[in-house]
Coordinates of C-alpha atoms in Angstrom, one line a residue:
X1 CA 142.2 95.8 101.3
X2 CA 139.6 98.4 100.4
X3 CA 136.2 99.6 101.7
X4 CA 133.2 97.4 100.9
X5 CA 131.6 98.2 97.6
X6 CA 128.8 100.7 97.6
X7 CA 125.3 99.7 96.3
X8 CA 123.2 102.6 95.3
X9 CA 120.5 100.6 93.5
X10 CA 118.9 98.9 96.5
X11 CA 116.0 100.9 97.9
X12 CA 114.2 100.7 101.3
X13 CA 111.0 100.0 99.4
X14 CA 112.6 96.9 97.8
X15 CA 113.9 95.7 101.2
X16 CA 110.4 96.2 102.7
X17 CA 108.5 94.5 99.9
X18 CA 110.8 91.5 98.9
X19 CA 114.3 91.5 100.4
X20 CA 115.2 87.9 99.8
X21 CA 116.3 88.1 96.2
X22 CA 118.6 91.0 97.1
X23 CA 120.1 89.1 100.0
X24 CA 120.6 86.0 97.9
X25 CA 122.5 88.1 95.4
X26 CA 124.6 89.8 98.0
X27 CA 125.6 86.5 99.6
X28 CA 126.8 85.3 96.3
X29 CA 128.4 88.4 95.0
X30 CA 129.3 90.8 97.9
X31 CA 128.5 89.6 101.4
X32 CA 129.9 92.9 102.8
X33 CA 128.2 95.8 101.0
X34 CA 127.6 99.4 101.9
X35 CA 123.9 100.1 101.1
X36 CA 123.4 103.8 100.4
X37 CA 119.7 103.9 101.1
X38 CA 120.1 102.4 104.6
X39 CA 123.4 104.2 105.4
X40 CA 124.8 101.0 106.7
X41 CA 127.2 98.2 105.7
X42 CA 125.1 95.0 105.2
X43 CA 126.5 91.7 106.4
X44 CA 124.6 88.8 104.7
X45 CA 126.6 85.7 105.5
X46 CA 125.9 83.7 108.7
X47 CA 129.6 83.6 109.9
X48 CA 129.8 87.4 109.6
X49 CA 126.6 88.2 111.5
X50 CA 127.5 85.8 114.3
X51 CA 131.0 87.2 114.6
X52 CA 129.7 90.7 115.0
X53 CA 127.0 89.7 117.6
X54 CA 129.5 87.8 119.6
X55 CA 131.9 90.7 119.9
X56 CA 130.1 93.6 121.7
X57 CA 133.4 95.4 122.4
X58 CA 134.4 95.8 118.7
X59 CA 130.8 96.0 117.5
X60 CA 128.8 98.1 120.0
X61 CA 125.1 98.2 120.4
X62 CA 125.5 101.8 121.5
X63 CA 124.9 103.2 118.1
X64 CA 124.0 107.0 118.0
X65 CA 123.0 106.6 114.3
X66 CA 120.0 104.4 115.0
X67 CA 116.4 105.8 114.9
X68 CA 115.6 103.7 118.0
X69 CA 116.3 106.4 120.5
X70 CA 113.8 109.0 119.1
X71 CA 111.3 106.2 118.5
X72 CA 111.4 105.0 122.1
X73 CA 112.1 108.4 123.6
X74 CA 114.9 106.6 125.6
X75 CA 118.3 105.2 125.4
X76 CA 117.2 101.6 125.8
X77 CA 119.0 98.4 126.9
X78 CA 119.0 97.4 123.2
X79 CA 121.5 100.1 122.6
X80 CA 123.7 99.5 125.6
X81 CA 126.7 97.2 126.3
X82 CA 128.5 95.6 129.1
X83 CA 127.5 96.2 132.7
X84 CA 124.9 98.9 131.8
X85 CA 123.1 96.6 129.4
X86 CA 123.3 93.6 131.9
X87 CA 121.9 95.7 134.8
X88 CA 118.7 96.6 132.8
X89 CA 118.4 93.1 131.3
X90 CA 118.7 91.5 134.8
X91 CA 116.0 93.9 136.1
X92 CA 113.3 92.4 133.7
X93 CA 114.5 88.8 133.4
X94 CA 112.9 87.4 136.6
X95 CA 109.5 87.9 134.8
X96 CA 110.8 86.1 131.7
X97 CA 112.8 83.2 133.1
X98 CA 112.0 79.6 132.0
X99 CA 111.1 78.8 135.7
X100 CA 108.6 81.7 135.9
X101 CA 107.1 80.8 132.5
X102 CA 106.7 77.1 133.7
X103 CA 105.2 77.9 137.1
X104 CA 103.2 81.1 136.6
X105 CA 102.7 82.0 132.9
X106 CA 102.2 78.6 131.3
X107 CA 98.6 78.1 132.7
X108 CA 97.8 81.7 131.7
X109 CA 99.0 81.2 128.1
X110 CA 96.8 78.1 127.8
X111 CA 93.8 79.9 129.2
X112 CA 94.2 82.9 126.9
X113 CA 94.9 80.7 123.9
X114 CA 91.7 78.7 124.6
X115 CA 89.7 81.9 125.0
X116 CA 90.9 83.6 121.8
X117 CA 90.7 80.4 119.7
X118 CA 87.2 79.7 121.0
X119 CA 86.0 83.0 119.6
X120 CA 86.9 82.0 116.0
X121 CA 83.9 81.2 113.8
X122 CA 83.9 77.7 112.3
X123 CA 83.2 77.3 108.6
X124 CA 84.0 81.0 107.8
X125 CA 86.9 82.8 106.1
X126 CA 88.8 84.5 108.8
X127 CA 92.0 86.7 108.7
X128 CA 93.9 84.9 111.5
X129 CA 96.6 87.7 111.5
X130 CA 93.9 90.2 112.4
X131 CA 91.7 88.0 114.6
X132 CA 94.2 85.8 116.4
X133 CA 97.9 86.3 115.9
X134 CA 98.1 89.9 116.9
X135 CA 95.4 90.1 119.6
X136 CA 96.5 87.0 121.4
X137 CA 100.2 88.0 121.3
X138 CA 99.2 91.4 122.7
X139 CA 97.0 89.9 125.5
X140 CA 99.7 87.5 126.7
X141 CA 102.4 90.2 126.7
X142 CA 100.2 92.7 128.5
X143 CA 99.8 90.2 131.4
X144 CA 103.6 89.3 131.5
X145 CA 104.5 93.0 131.5
X146 CA 102.0 93.9 134.2
X147 CA 99.9 96.2 132.1
X148 CA 96.7 94.1 131.5
X149 CA 94.7 97.3 131.7
X150 CA 96.0 98.1 128.2
X151 CA 93.6 96.9 125.5
X152 CA 94.7 94.5 122.6
X153 CA 94.2 97.4 120.2
X154 CA 96.4 99.7 122.3
X155 CA 99.2 97.1 122.6
X156 CA 99.2 96.4 118.9
X157 CA 99.1 100.1 117.9
X158 CA 101.9 101.0 120.3
X159 CA 104.0 98.1 119.2
X160 CA 103.6 98.9 115.5
X161 CA 104.4 102.6 116.0
X162 CA 107.5 101.8 118.0
X163 CA 108.6 99.3 115.3
X164 CA 107.9 101.8 112.5
X165 CA 109.9 104.4 114.4
X166 CA 112.8 102.1 115.2
X167 CA 113.0 101.0 111.6
X168 CA 112.7 104.5 110.2
X169 CA 116.2 104.5 108.6
X170 CA 115.1 107.1 106.1
X171 CA 114.5 109.4 109.1
X172 CA 111.1 110.6 107.9
X173 CA 109.1 112.8 110.4
X174 CA 105.8 110.9 110.2
X175 CA 106.9 107.7 112.0
X176 CA 108.5 109.7 114.8
X177 CA 105.4 111.8 115.2
X178 CA 103.3 108.6 115.5
X179 CA 105.8 107.0 118.0
X180 CA 105.7 110.2 120.1
X181 CA 101.9 109.9 120.4
X182 CA 102.3 106.3 121.5
X183 CA 104.9 107.2 124.0
X184 CA 102.6 109.8 125.6
X185 CA 99.9 107.2 125.9
X186 CA 102.2 104.5 127.4
X187 CA 103.8 106.9 129.9
X188 CA 100.3 108.0 131.1
X189 CA 99.2 104.4 131.6
X190 CA 102.5 103.4 133.4
X191 CA 102.2 106.5 135.7
X192 CA 98.6 105.5 136.6
X193 CA 99.7 101.9 137.5
X194 CA 102.8 102.4 139.5
X195 CA 101.3 102.4 143.0
X196 CA 99.1 99.3 142.3
X197 CA 102.0 97.3 140.9
X198 CA 104.1 98.2 143.9
X199 CA 101.4 97.3 146.4
X200 CA 100.3 94.1 144.7
X201 CA 103.5 92.2 143.7
X202 CA 102.4 89.8 141.0
X203 CA 105.6 88.6 139.3
X204 CA 105.0 90.7 136.2
X205 CA 107.8 92.7 134.7
X206 CA 106.5 96.0 135.9
X207 CA 106.0 94.7 139.4
X208 CA 109.4 93.0 139.6
X209 CA 111.2 96.1 138.4
X210 CA 109.3 98.4 140.8
X211 CA 109.8 96.2 143.8
X212 CA 113.5 95.3 143.2
X213 CA 115.8 95.7 146.2
X214 CA 118.0 98.1 144.1
X215 CA 115.6 99.3 141.3
X216 CA 116.9 100.7 138.1
X217 CA 115.9 104.4 137.3
X218 CA 112.2 104.8 136.5
X219 CA 113.0 106.1 133.0
X220 CA 114.7 102.8 132.3
X221 CA 111.8 100.8 133.9
X222 CA 109.5 102.5 131.3
X223 CA 112.1 102.0 128.5
X224 CA 112.3 98.2 129.3
X225 CA 108.5 97.8 129.1
X226 CA 108.5 99.7 125.8
X227 CA 111.2 97.5 124.4
X228 CA 109.2 94.5 125.3
X229 CA 106.1 96.0 123.7
X230 CA 108.0 96.8 120.6
X231 CA 109.5 93.3 120.1
X232 CA 107.3 91.1 122.2
X233 CA 104.2 91.3 120.1
X234 CA 105.6 91.2 116.6
X235 CA 107.9 88.3 117.1
X236 CA 105.3 85.7 118.4
X237 CA 102.6 87.2 116.1
X238 CA 104.7 87.0 113.0
X239 CA 106.2 83.6 113.9
X240 CA 102.7 82.2 114.3
X241 CA 101.5 83.7 111.1
X242 CA 104.6 82.5 109.2
X243 CA 104.2 79.0 110.7
X244 CA 100.6 78.8 109.7
X245 CA 101.5 79.8 106.1
X246 CA 104.3 77.3 105.9
X247 CA 102.3 74.4 107.2
X248 CA 99.1 75.2 105.3
X249 CA 101.1 75.6 102.1
X250 CA 102.8 72.3 102.7
X251 CA 100.1 69.8 103.7
X252 CA 102.5 66.8 103.6
X253 CA 104.7 68.5 106.2
X254 CA 101.7 69.5 108.2
X255 CA 100.6 65.8 108.3
X256 CA 104.0 64.7 109.5
X257 CA 104.2 67.5 112.1
X258 CA 100.9 66.2 113.5
X259 CA 102.1 62.6 113.4
X260 CA 105.3 63.4 115.2
X261 CA 103.9 66.1 117.5
X262 CA 106.7 68.3 116.0
X263 CA 105.1 71.7 116.6
X264 CA 108.3 73.0 118.2
X265 CA 110.3 72.1 115.1
X266 CA 107.7 73.9 112.9
X267 CA 108.1 77.0 115.0
X268 CA 111.9 76.9 114.7
X269 CA 111.7 76.5 110.9
X270 CA 109.2 79.3 110.6
X271 CA 111.4 81.8 112.3
X272 CA 114.4 80.6 110.3
X273 CA 112.6 80.9 107.0
X274 CA 111.3 84.4 107.7
X275 CA 113.0 85.8 110.7
X276 CA 110.6 88.1 112.5
X277 CA 113.6 90.4 113.5
X278 CA 115.4 90.7 110.2
X279 CA 118.3 93.0 110.9
X280 CA 120.3 94.7 113.7
X281 CA 122.7 97.5 113.7
X282 CA 126.1 97.7 115.5
X283 CA 128.6 100.6 115.7
X284 CA 132.2 99.8 114.8
X285 CA 134.5 101.0 117.7
X286 CA 137.9 100.4 116.0
X287 CA 139.2 100.0 112.4
X288 CA 138.7 96.4 111.5
X289 CA 138.2 93.9 108.7
X290 CA 135.2 91.8 107.7
X291 CA 134.9 89.5 104.8
X292 CA 138.0 90.9 103.1
X293 CA 136.8 94.5 103.4
X294 CA 138.1 97.4 105.5
X295 CA 135.5 98.5 108.1
X296 CA 136.5 101.9 109.5
X297 CA 135.9 103.0 113.1
X298 CA 132.5 104.8 113.3
X299 CA 130.9 102.8 110.6
X300 CA 127.5 101.2 111.3
X301 CA 127.3 97.6 110.2
X302 CA 123.9 95.8 109.9
X303 CA 123.7 92.1 110.6
X304 CA 121.1 90.7 108.3
X305 CA 119.7 87.8 110.3
X306 CA 117.1 87.2 107.5
X307 CA 119.9 86.4 105.1
X308 CA 122.1 84.5 107.6
X309 CA 119.1 82.2 108.2
X310 CA 119.1 81.2 104.5
X311 CA 122.8 81.0 104.1
X312 CA 123.7 78.2 101.6
X313 CA 126.8 77.3 103.7
X314 CA 124.4 76.2 106.5
X315 CA 121.1 75.4 104.9
X316 CA 120.3 73.2 101.9
X317 CA 117.4 74.7 100.0
X318 CA 117.3 77.5 102.6
X319 CA 114.8 79.5 100.6
X320 CA 112.2 76.8 101.2
X321 CA 110.1 76.0 104.2
X322 CA 111.1 72.5 105.5
X323 CA 110.3 71.5 109.0
X324 CA 112.4 68.4 109.2
X325 CA 115.9 69.7 108.5
X326 CA 118.7 67.7 110.0
X327 CA 120.1 70.9 111.6
X328 CA 118.6 74.3 112.1
X329 CA 121.3 76.7 113.5
X330 CA 119.2 79.8 112.8
X331 CA 120.0 83.2 114.2
X332 CA 116.4 84.4 114.4
X333 CA 116.8 85.1 118.2
X334 CA 120.2 86.6 117.7
X335 CA 123.3 85.5 119.7
X336 CA 125.7 87.0 122.2
X337 CA 124.7 89.3 125.0
X338 CA 121.7 90.6 123.2
X339 CA 120.1 87.2 122.6
X340 CA 116.3 87.7 122.6
X341 CA 115.0 87.9 126.1
X342 CA 111.6 86.7 125.0
X343 CA 112.8 83.5 123.2
X344 CA 111.4 81.2 125.9
X345 CA 108.0 83.0 125.8
X346 CA 107.7 82.8 122.0
X347 CA 108.7 79.1 121.9
X348 CA 106.2 78.1 124.6
X349 CA 103.3 80.2 123.4
X350 CA 103.5 79.5 119.7
X351 CA 105.3 76.2 119.4
X352 CA 103.9 74.3 122.4
X353 CA 100.4 75.8 122.9
X354 CA 98.9 77.9 120.1
X355 CA 99.8 75.9 117.0
X356 CA 98.7 72.4 118.3
X357 CA 95.6 73.9 119.9
X358 CA 94.6 75.7 116.7
X359 CA 95.0 72.7 114.4
X360 CA 93.3 70.5 117.0
X361 CA 90.2 72.7 116.9
X362 CA 90.3 73.2 113.2
X363 CA 91.9 70.1 111.7
X364 CA 90.8 70.9 108.1
X365 CA 91.8 74.6 108.1
X366 CA 93.0 75.8 104.7
X367 CA 94.3 79.0 103.2
X368 CA 91.9 80.6 100.8
X369 CA 94.6 81.9 98.4
X370 CA 98.3 81.7 99.2
X371 CA 98.9 84.5 96.7
X372 CA 96.6 86.8 98.6
X373 CA 99.0 86.7 101.7
X374 CA 101.0 89.9 101.8
X375 CA 104.5 90.0 103.3
X376 CA 106.1 93.2 104.5
X377 CA 109.0 94.6 106.5
X378 CA 112.7 95.3 106.4
X379 CA 113.8 95.5 110.1
X380 CA 110.8 93.3 111.2
X381 CA 109.0 91.0 108.8
X382 CA 106.0 88.7 108.5
X383 CA 102.7 88.3 106.8
X384 CA 100.3 91.2 107.4
X385 CA 97.2 89.1 106.6
X386 CA 96.4 85.4 106.8
X387 CA 93.0 84.5 105.3
X388 CA 91.9 81.0 106.0
X389 CA 88.8 78.9 106.1
X390 CA 88.3 77.4 109.5
X391 CA 87.0 73.8 109.4

């Protein structure tokens, strides 16, 4: 066997603007490919991405070559394995458990969704990405994390700067400078809220971690909140915007979703079709083999969930949005020890509450121009606008 072929033609700009034709070509021609621009070995078939995520010993999350550490100013649980990863994950999970979501957060989600949807003007053209998807995701998350004092604007700005820094695979200085500023602002807010969250235990992530019997170090409490800000806004935001596009672009499917009350299936198809978290890095700890190629120790492989979720081996017409697939074994939430901790939150907020409420309030909502919707992102992806007429 030999090393995976090197592709020097793929650019980060192409992956940011329109990666799917590239992934389709790689799946067919070279599922294991070293991409020079990203300095990583791309894995584009579903069986390869799953195998890597399921083996945290051979494929470690503790990757020193990732831009995540400077972006978050911390060695976060996303880049840890084993007991160290589990200790920090367990520290925040009581605030994100299905039981807590059902008992405490569910009514809050519904109240906030009603409040934000009620603000939307009927009969006008509105950018739902700007006016609903982002702000509502930010507000819900701020309450769950225990930092409702942060504004929607702050939450969204911090999230985007963390995301831009974590996805800065070209190691440009500007995204890191922006994430540094965001870290300063977040640290100052967290410092100011510590005493209050200790004194008034409210079940939020910050309060749970501060009041734990054996709390994790404060630096990691802050890092956990930042990780949740970085991923906890863009995933439900982009899933909602993608689901809206898919349903409004396919009115026959929308009618059937309404008839069957199949909003949950619409959510799952949206995150399969355009995975909000498109790619993840893993450090190879021993010489190994993947897809017929030698993968040397010290290499960084990148599981391309975006591509795995359209793999022809699993999905018929995977490039198309189709809610009523017989099976939908997508990897949008990942798998293995790093399976997305916020999966329950996203499913409940978007699939069970926001989508049906929005279409109930505006049953004749329509996109103004599907071609006006702009999609962006390599590591994280979704529409960056969603102009609709609300009727």
